[in-house]
PDB file of C-alpha atoms in Angstrom:
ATOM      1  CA  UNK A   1     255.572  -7.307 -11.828  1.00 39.00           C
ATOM      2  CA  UNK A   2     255.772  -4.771 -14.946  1.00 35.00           C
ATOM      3  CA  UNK A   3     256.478  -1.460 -15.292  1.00 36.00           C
ATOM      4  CA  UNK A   4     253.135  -0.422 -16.411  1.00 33.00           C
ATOM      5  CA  UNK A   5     250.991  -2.534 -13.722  1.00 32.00           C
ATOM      6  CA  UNK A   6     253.263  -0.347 -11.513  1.00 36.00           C
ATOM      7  CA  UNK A   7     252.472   2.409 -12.802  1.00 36.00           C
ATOM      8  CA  UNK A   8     249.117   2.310 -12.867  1.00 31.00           C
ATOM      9  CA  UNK A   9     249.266   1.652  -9.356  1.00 35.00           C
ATOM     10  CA  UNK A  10     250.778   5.291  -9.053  1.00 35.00           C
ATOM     11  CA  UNK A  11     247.426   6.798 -10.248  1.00 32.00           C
ATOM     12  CA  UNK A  12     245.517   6.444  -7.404  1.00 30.00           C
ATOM     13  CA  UNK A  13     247.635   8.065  -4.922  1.00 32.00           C
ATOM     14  CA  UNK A  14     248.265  11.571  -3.827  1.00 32.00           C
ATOM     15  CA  UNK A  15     250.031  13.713  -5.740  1.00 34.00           C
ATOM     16  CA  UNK A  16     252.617  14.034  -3.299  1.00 35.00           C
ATOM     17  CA  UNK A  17     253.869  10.358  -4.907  1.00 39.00           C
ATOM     18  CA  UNK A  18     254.682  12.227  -8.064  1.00 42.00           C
ATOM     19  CA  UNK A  19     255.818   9.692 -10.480  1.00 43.00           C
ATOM     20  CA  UNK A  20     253.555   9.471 -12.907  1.00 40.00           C
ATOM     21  CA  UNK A  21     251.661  12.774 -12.290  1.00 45.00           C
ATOM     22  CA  UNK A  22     252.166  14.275 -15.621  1.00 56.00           C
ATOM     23  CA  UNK A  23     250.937  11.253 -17.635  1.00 48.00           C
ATOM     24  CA  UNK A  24     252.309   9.703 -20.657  1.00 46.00           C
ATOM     25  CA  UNK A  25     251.994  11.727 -23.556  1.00 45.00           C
ATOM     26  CA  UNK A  26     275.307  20.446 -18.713  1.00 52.00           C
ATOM     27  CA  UNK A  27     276.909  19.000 -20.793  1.00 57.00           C
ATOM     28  CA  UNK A  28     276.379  16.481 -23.808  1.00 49.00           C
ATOM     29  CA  UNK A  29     277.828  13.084 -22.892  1.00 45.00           C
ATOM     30  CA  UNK A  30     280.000  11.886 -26.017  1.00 41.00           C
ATOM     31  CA  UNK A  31     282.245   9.329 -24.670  1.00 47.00           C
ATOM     32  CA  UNK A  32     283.240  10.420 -21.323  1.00 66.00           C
ATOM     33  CA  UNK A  33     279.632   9.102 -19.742  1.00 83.00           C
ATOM     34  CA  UNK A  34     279.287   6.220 -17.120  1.00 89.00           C
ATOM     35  CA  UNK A  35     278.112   3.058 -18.628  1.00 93.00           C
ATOM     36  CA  UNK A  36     274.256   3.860 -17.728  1.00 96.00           C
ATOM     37  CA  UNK A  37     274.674   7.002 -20.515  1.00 95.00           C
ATOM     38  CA  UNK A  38     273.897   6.641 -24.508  1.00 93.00           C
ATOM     39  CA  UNK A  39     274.731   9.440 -26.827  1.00 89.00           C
ATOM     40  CA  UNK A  40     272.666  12.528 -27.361  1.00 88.00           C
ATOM     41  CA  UNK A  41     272.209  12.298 -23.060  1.00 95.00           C
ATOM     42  CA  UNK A  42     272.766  15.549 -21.235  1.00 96.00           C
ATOM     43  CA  UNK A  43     274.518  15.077 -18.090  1.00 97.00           C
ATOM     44  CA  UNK A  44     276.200  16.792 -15.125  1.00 97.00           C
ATOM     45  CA  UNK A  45     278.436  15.162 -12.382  1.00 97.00           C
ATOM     46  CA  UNK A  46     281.537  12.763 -12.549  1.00 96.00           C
ATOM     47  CA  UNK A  47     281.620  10.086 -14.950  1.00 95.00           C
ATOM     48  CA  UNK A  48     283.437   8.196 -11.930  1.00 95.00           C
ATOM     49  CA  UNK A  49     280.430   8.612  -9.702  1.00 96.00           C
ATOM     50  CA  UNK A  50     279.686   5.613  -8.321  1.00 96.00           C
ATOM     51  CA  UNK A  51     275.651   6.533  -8.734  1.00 97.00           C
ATOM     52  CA  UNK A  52     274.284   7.200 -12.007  1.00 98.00           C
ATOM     53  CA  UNK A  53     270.781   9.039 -11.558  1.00 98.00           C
ATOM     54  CA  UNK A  54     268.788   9.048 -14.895  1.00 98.00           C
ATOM     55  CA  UNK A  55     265.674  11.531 -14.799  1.00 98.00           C
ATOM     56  CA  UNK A  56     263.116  11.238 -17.631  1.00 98.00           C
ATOM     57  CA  UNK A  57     261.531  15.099 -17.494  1.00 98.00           C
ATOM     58  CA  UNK A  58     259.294  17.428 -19.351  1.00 98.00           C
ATOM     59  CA  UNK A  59     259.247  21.132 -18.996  1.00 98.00           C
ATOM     60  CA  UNK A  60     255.842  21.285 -18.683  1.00 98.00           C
ATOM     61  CA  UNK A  61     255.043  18.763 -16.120  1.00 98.00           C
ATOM     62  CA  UNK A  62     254.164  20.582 -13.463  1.00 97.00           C
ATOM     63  CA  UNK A  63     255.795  18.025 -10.863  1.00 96.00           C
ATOM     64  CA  UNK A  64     259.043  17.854 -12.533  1.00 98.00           C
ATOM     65  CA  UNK A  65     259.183  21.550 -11.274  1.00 98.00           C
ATOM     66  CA  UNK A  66     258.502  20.939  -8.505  1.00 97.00           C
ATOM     67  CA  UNK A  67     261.213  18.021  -8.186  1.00 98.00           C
ATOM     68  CA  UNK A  68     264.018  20.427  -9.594  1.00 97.00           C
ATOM     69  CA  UNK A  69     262.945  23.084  -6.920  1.00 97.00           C
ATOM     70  CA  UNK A  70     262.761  21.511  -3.858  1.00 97.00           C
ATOM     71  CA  UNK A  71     264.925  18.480  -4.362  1.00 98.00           C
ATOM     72  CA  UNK A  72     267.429  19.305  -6.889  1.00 98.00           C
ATOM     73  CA  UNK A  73     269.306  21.459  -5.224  1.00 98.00           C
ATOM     74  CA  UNK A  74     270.122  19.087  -2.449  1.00 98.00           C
ATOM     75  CA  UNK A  75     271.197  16.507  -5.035  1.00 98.00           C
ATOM     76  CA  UNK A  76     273.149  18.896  -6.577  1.00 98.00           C
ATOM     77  CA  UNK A  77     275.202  20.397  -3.296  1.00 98.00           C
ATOM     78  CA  UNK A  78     275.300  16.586  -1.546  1.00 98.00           C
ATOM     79  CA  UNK A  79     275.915  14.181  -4.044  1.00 98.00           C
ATOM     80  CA  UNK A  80     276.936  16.094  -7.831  1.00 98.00           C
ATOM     81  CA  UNK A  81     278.913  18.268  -6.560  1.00 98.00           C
ATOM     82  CA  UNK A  82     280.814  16.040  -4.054  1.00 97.00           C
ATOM     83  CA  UNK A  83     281.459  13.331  -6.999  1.00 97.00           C
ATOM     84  CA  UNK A  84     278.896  10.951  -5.826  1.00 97.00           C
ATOM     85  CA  UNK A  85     276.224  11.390  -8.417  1.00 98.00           C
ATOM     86  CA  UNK A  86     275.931  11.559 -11.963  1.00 98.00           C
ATOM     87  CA  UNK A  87     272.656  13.129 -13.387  1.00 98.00           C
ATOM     88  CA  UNK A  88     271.602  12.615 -16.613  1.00 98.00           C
ATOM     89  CA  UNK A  89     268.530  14.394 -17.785  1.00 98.00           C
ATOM     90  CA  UNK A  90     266.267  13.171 -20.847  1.00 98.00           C
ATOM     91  CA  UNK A  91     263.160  14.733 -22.333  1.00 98.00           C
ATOM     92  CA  UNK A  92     259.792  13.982 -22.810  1.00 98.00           C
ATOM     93  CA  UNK A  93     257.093  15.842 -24.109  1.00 98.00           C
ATOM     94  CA  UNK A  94     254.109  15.377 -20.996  1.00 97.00           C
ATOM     95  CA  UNK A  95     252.157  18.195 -19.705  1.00 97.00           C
ATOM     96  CA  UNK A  96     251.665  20.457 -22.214  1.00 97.00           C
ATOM     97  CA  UNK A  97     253.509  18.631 -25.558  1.00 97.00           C
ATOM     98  CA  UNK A  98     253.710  22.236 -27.663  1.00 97.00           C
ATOM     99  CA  UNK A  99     255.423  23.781 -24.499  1.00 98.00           C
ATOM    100  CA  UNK A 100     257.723  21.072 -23.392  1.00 98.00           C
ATOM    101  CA  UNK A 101     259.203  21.050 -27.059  1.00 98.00           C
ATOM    102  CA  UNK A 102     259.623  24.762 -27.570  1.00 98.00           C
ATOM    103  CA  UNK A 103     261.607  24.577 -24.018  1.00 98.00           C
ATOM    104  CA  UNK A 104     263.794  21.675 -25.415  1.00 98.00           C
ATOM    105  CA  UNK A 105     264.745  23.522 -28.141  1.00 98.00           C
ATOM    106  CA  UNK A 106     265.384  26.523 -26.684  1.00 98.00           C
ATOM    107  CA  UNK A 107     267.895  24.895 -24.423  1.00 98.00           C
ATOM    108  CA  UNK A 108     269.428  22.423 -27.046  1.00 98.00           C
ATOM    109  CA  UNK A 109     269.745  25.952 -28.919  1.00 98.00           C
ATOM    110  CA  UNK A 110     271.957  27.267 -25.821  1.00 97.00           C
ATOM    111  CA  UNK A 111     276.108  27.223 -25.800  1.00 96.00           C
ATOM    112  CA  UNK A 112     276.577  23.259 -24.541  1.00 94.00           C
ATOM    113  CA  UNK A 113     277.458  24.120 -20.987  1.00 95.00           C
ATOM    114  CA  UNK A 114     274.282  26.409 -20.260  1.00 97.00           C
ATOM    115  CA  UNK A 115     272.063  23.296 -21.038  1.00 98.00           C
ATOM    116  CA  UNK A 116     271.105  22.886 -17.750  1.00 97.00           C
ATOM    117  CA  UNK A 117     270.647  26.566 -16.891  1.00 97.00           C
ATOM    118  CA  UNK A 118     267.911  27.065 -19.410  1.00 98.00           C
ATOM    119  CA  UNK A 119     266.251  23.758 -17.838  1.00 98.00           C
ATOM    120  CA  UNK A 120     266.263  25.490 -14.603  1.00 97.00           C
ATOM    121  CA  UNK A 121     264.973  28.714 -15.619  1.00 98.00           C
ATOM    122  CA  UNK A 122     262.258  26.852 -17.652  1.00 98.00           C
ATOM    123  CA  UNK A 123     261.184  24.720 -14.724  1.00 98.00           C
ATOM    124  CA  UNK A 124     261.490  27.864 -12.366  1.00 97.00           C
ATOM    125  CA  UNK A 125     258.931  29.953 -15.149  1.00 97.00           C
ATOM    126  CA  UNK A 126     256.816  27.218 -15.770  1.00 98.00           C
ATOM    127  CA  UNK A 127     254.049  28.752 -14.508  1.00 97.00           C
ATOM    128  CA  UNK A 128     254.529  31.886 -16.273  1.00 97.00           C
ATOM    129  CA  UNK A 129     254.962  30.297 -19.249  1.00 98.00           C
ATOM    130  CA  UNK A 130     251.733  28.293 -18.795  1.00 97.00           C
ATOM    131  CA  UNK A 131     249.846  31.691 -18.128  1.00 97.00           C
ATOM    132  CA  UNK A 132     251.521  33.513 -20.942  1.00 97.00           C
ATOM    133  CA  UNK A 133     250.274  30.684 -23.617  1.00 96.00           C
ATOM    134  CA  UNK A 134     246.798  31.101 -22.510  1.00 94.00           C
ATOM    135  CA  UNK A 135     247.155  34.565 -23.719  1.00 94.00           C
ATOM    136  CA  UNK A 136     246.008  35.716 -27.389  1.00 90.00           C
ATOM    137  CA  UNK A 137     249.910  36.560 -27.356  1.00 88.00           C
ATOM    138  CA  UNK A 138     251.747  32.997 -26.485  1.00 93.00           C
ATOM    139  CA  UNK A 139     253.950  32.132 -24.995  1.00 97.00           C
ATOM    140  CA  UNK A 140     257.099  33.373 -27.409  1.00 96.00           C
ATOM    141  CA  UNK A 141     257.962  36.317 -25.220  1.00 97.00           C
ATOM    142  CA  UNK A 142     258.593  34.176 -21.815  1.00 97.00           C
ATOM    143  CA  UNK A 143     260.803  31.517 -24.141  1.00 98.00           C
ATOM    144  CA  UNK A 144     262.441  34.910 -25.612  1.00 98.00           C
ATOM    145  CA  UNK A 145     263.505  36.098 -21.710  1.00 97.00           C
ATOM    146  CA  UNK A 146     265.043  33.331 -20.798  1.00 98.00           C
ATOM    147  CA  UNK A 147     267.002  33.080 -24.751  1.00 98.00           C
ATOM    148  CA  UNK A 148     268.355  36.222 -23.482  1.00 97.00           C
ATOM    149  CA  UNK A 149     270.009  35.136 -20.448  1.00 97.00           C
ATOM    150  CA  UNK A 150     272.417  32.706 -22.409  1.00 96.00           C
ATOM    151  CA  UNK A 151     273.277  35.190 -25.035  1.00 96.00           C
ATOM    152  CA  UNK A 152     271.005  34.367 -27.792  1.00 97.00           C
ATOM    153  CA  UNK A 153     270.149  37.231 -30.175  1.00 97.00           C
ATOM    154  CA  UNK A 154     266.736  37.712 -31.646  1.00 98.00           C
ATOM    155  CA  UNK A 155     267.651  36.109 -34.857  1.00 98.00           C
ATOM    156  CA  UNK A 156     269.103  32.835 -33.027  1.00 98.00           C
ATOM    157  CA  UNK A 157     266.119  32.716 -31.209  1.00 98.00           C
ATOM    158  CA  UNK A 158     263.728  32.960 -34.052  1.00 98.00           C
ATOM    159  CA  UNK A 159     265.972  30.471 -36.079  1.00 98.00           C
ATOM    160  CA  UNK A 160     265.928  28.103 -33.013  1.00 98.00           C
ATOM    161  CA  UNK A 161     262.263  27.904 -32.548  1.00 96.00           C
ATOM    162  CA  UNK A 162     261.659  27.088 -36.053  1.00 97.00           C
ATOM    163  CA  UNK A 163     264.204  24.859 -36.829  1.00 98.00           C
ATOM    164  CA  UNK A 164     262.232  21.528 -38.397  1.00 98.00           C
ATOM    165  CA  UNK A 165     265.056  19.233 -37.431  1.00 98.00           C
ATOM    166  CA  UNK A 166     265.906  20.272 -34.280  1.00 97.00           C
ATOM    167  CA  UNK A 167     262.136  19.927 -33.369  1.00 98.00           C
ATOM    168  CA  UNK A 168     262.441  16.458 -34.734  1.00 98.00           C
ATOM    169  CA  UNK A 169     265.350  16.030 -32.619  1.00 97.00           C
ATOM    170  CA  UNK A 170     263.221  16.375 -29.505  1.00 98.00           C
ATOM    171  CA  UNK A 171     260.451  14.012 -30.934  1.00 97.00           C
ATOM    172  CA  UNK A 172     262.515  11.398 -31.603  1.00 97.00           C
ATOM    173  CA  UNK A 173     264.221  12.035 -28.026  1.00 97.00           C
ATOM    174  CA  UNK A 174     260.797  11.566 -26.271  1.00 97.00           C
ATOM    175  CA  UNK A 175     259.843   8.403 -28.849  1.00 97.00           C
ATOM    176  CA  UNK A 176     263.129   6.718 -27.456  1.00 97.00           C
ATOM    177  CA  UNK A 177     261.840   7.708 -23.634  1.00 97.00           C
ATOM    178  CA  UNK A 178     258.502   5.685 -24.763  1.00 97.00           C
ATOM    179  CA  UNK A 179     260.825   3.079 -26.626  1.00 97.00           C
ATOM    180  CA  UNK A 180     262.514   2.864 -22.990  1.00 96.00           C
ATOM    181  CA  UNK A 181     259.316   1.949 -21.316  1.00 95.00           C
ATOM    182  CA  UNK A 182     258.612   5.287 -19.582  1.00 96.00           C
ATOM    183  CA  UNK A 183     255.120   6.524 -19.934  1.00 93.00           C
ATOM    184  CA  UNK A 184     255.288   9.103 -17.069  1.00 94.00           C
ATOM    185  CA  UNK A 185     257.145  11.789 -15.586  1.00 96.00           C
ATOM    186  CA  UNK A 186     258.996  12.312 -13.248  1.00 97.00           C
ATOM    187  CA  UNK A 187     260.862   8.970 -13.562  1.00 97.00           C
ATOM    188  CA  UNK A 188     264.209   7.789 -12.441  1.00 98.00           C
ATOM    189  CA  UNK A 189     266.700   5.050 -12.785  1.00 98.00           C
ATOM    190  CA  UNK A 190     269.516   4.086 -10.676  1.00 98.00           C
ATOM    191  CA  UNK A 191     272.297   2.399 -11.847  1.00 97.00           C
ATOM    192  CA  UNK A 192     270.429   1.316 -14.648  1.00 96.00           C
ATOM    193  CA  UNK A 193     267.344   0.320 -13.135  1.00 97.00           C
ATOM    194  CA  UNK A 194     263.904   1.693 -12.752  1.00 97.00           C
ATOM    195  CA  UNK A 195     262.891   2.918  -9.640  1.00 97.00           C
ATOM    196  CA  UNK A 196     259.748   2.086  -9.770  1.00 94.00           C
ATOM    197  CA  UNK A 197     256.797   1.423  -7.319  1.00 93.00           C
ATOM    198  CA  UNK A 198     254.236  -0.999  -5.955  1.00 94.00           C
ATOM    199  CA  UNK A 199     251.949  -1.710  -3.262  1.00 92.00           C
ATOM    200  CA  UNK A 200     253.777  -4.082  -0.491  1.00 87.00           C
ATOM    201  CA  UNK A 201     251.283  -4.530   2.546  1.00 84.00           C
ATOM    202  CA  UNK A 202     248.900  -2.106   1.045  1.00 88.00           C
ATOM    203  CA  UNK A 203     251.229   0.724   1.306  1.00 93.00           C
ATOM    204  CA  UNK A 204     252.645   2.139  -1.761  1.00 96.00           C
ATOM    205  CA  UNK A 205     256.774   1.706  -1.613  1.00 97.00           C
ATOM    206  CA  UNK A 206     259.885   1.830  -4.417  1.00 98.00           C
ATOM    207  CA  UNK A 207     261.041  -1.134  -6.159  1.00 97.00           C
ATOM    208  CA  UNK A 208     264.298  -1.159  -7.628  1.00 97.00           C
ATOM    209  CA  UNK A 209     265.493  -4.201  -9.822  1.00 95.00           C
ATOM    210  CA  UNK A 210     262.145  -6.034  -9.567  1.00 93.00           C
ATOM    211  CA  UNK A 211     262.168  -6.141  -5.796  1.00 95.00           C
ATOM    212  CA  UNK A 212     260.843  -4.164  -2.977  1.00 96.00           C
ATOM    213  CA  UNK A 213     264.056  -1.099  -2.135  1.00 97.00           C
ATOM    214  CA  UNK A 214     265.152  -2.088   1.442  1.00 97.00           C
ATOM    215  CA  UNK A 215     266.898  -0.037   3.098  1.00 97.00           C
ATOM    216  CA  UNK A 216     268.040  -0.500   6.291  1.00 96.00           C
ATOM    217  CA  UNK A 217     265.083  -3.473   6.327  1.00 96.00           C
ATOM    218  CA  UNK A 218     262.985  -1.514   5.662  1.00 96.00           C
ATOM    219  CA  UNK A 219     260.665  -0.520   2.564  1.00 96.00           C
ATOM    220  CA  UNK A 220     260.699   3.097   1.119  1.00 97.00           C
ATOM    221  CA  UNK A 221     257.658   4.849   0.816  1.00 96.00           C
ATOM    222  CA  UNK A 222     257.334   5.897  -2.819  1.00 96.00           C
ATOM    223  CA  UNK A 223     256.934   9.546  -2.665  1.00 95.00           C
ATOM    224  CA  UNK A 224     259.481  11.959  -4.007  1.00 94.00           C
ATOM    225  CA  UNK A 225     260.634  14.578  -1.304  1.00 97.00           C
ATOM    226  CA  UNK A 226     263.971  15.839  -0.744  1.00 98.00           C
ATOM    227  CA  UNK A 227     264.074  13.730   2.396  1.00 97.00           C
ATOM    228  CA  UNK A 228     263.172  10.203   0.909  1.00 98.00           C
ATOM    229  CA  UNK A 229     265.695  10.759  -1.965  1.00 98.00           C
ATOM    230  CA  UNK A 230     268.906  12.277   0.739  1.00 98.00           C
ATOM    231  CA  UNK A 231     267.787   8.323   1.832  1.00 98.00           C
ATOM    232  CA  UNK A 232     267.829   6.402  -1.392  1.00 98.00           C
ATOM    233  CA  UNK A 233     271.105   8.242  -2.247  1.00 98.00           C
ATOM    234  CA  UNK A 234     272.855   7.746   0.543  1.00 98.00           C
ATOM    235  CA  UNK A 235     272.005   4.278  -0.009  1.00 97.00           C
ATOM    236  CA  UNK A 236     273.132   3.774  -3.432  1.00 97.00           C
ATOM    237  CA  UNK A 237     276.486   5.799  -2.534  1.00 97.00           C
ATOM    238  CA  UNK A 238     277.395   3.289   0.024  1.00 96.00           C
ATOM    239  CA  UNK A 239     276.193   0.530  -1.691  1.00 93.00           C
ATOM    240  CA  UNK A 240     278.482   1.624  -4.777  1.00 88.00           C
ATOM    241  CA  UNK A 241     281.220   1.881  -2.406  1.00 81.00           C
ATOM    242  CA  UNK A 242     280.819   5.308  -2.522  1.00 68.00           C
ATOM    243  CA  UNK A 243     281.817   7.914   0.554  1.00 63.00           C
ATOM    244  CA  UNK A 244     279.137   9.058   2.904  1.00 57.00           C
ATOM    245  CA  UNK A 245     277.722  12.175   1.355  1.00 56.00           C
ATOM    246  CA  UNK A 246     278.119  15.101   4.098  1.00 59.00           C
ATOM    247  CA  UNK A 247     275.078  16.320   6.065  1.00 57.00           C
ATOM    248  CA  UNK A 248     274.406  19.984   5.275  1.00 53.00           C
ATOM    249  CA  UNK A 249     275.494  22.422   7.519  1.00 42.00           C
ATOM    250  CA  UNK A 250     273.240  23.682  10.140  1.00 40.00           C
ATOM    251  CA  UNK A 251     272.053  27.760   9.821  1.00 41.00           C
ATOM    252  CA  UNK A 252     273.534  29.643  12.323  1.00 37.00           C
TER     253      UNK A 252
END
């Protein structure tokens, strides 16, 4: 079954499935990637990992935020951290296009290893930023904040947001993400394939590699929660031959 049949099964669902719910529409890996990794991708983690998780992500998609606040973190402290993941992050322009690209910049504008910081703070302001553009003053002076917190001056800033080829730059990223077959975000590959989703008995589960994910014989339910993904990771990791990722500690 294709991609897109699958993912216009995803439209119909709750939102709570969150793959395609934003519609179509760090460090810089140069050589020292994992074999899933192309140049120009942003990633964070061990190039030995024996998981490679690919994220295709928009700053204004209101569900990628939501992914990076309430599951991210646990990916990061179980599995990047520990050497059992790789994340790699690419951009697409869904949401709100103008906004998404203005983001991208900002943090392609940032030193190399603070990449990933202004994603966070983008996808933690997203709402602000959304308010602020509605606004007969923008949305300039929420990008300009968070410029400040990696050290840009006013003139950087300025000269990043107009920069022609850097906008470009971020075009031709998200043309490649359409190129790639992705016409939604969030979405995700693992180990170099999609994970995608399907009905299987009328109920709405991952595939992965053209097949229905078992784990544990059993089917995943496609929705993308901190406690489904702690599941499909732990999978991968021990499928990879990877060690079992420890269980957080409980709060005292």
């Amino acid at each position: 079954m294709t991609l897109t049949r699958r993912a216009l099964a995803l439209t119909s669902i709750a939102s709570a499935a969150l793959l395609v719910a934003c519609g179509g529409g760090g460090s810089s890996s140069s050589g020292g990637g994992t074999q899933f990794e192309r140049a120009g991708d942003r990633a964070v983690g061990s190039a030995d990992a024996p998981v490679t998780l690919i994220e295709y992500a928009s700053t204004s998609c209101p569900h990628c935020a939501d992914f990076h606040d309430e599951v991210y973190p646990t990916i990061e402290s179980r599995y990047i951290d520990t050497g059992q993941v790789r994340f790699v992050f690419r951009e697409m322009l869904t949401g709100q296009p103008q906004l998404a690209q203005a983001g991208f910049m900002l943090a392609r504008c940032a030193p190399e290893d603070r990449y990933f910081d202004v994603i966070g703070l983008l996808m933690d302001q997203q709402q602000a930023i959304f308010q602020a553009a509605g606004s007969p003053t923008g949305a300039r002076g929420e990008f300009w904040n968070i410029a400040q917190t990696v050290g840009m001056t006013r003139d950087q800033f300025n000269a990043c947001i107009s920069d022609a080829e850097l906008r470009q730059a971020v075009g031709d990223a998200h043309n490649q993400a359409i190129e790639d077959g992705i016409d939604g975000t969030p979405r995700f590959i693992i180990n170099g394939h999609v994970l995608d989703a399907d009905r299987t008995g009328g109920q709405l589960v991952y595939y992965w590699n053209d097949a229905p994910l078992m784990i544990d014989g059993e089917t995943v339910p496609a929705t993308v929660d901190e406690e489904t993904f702690v599941r499909i990771l732990d999978h991968f990791v021990a499928e990879s031959g990877g060690a079992a990722a420890p269980a957080d500690s409980p709060e005292e």
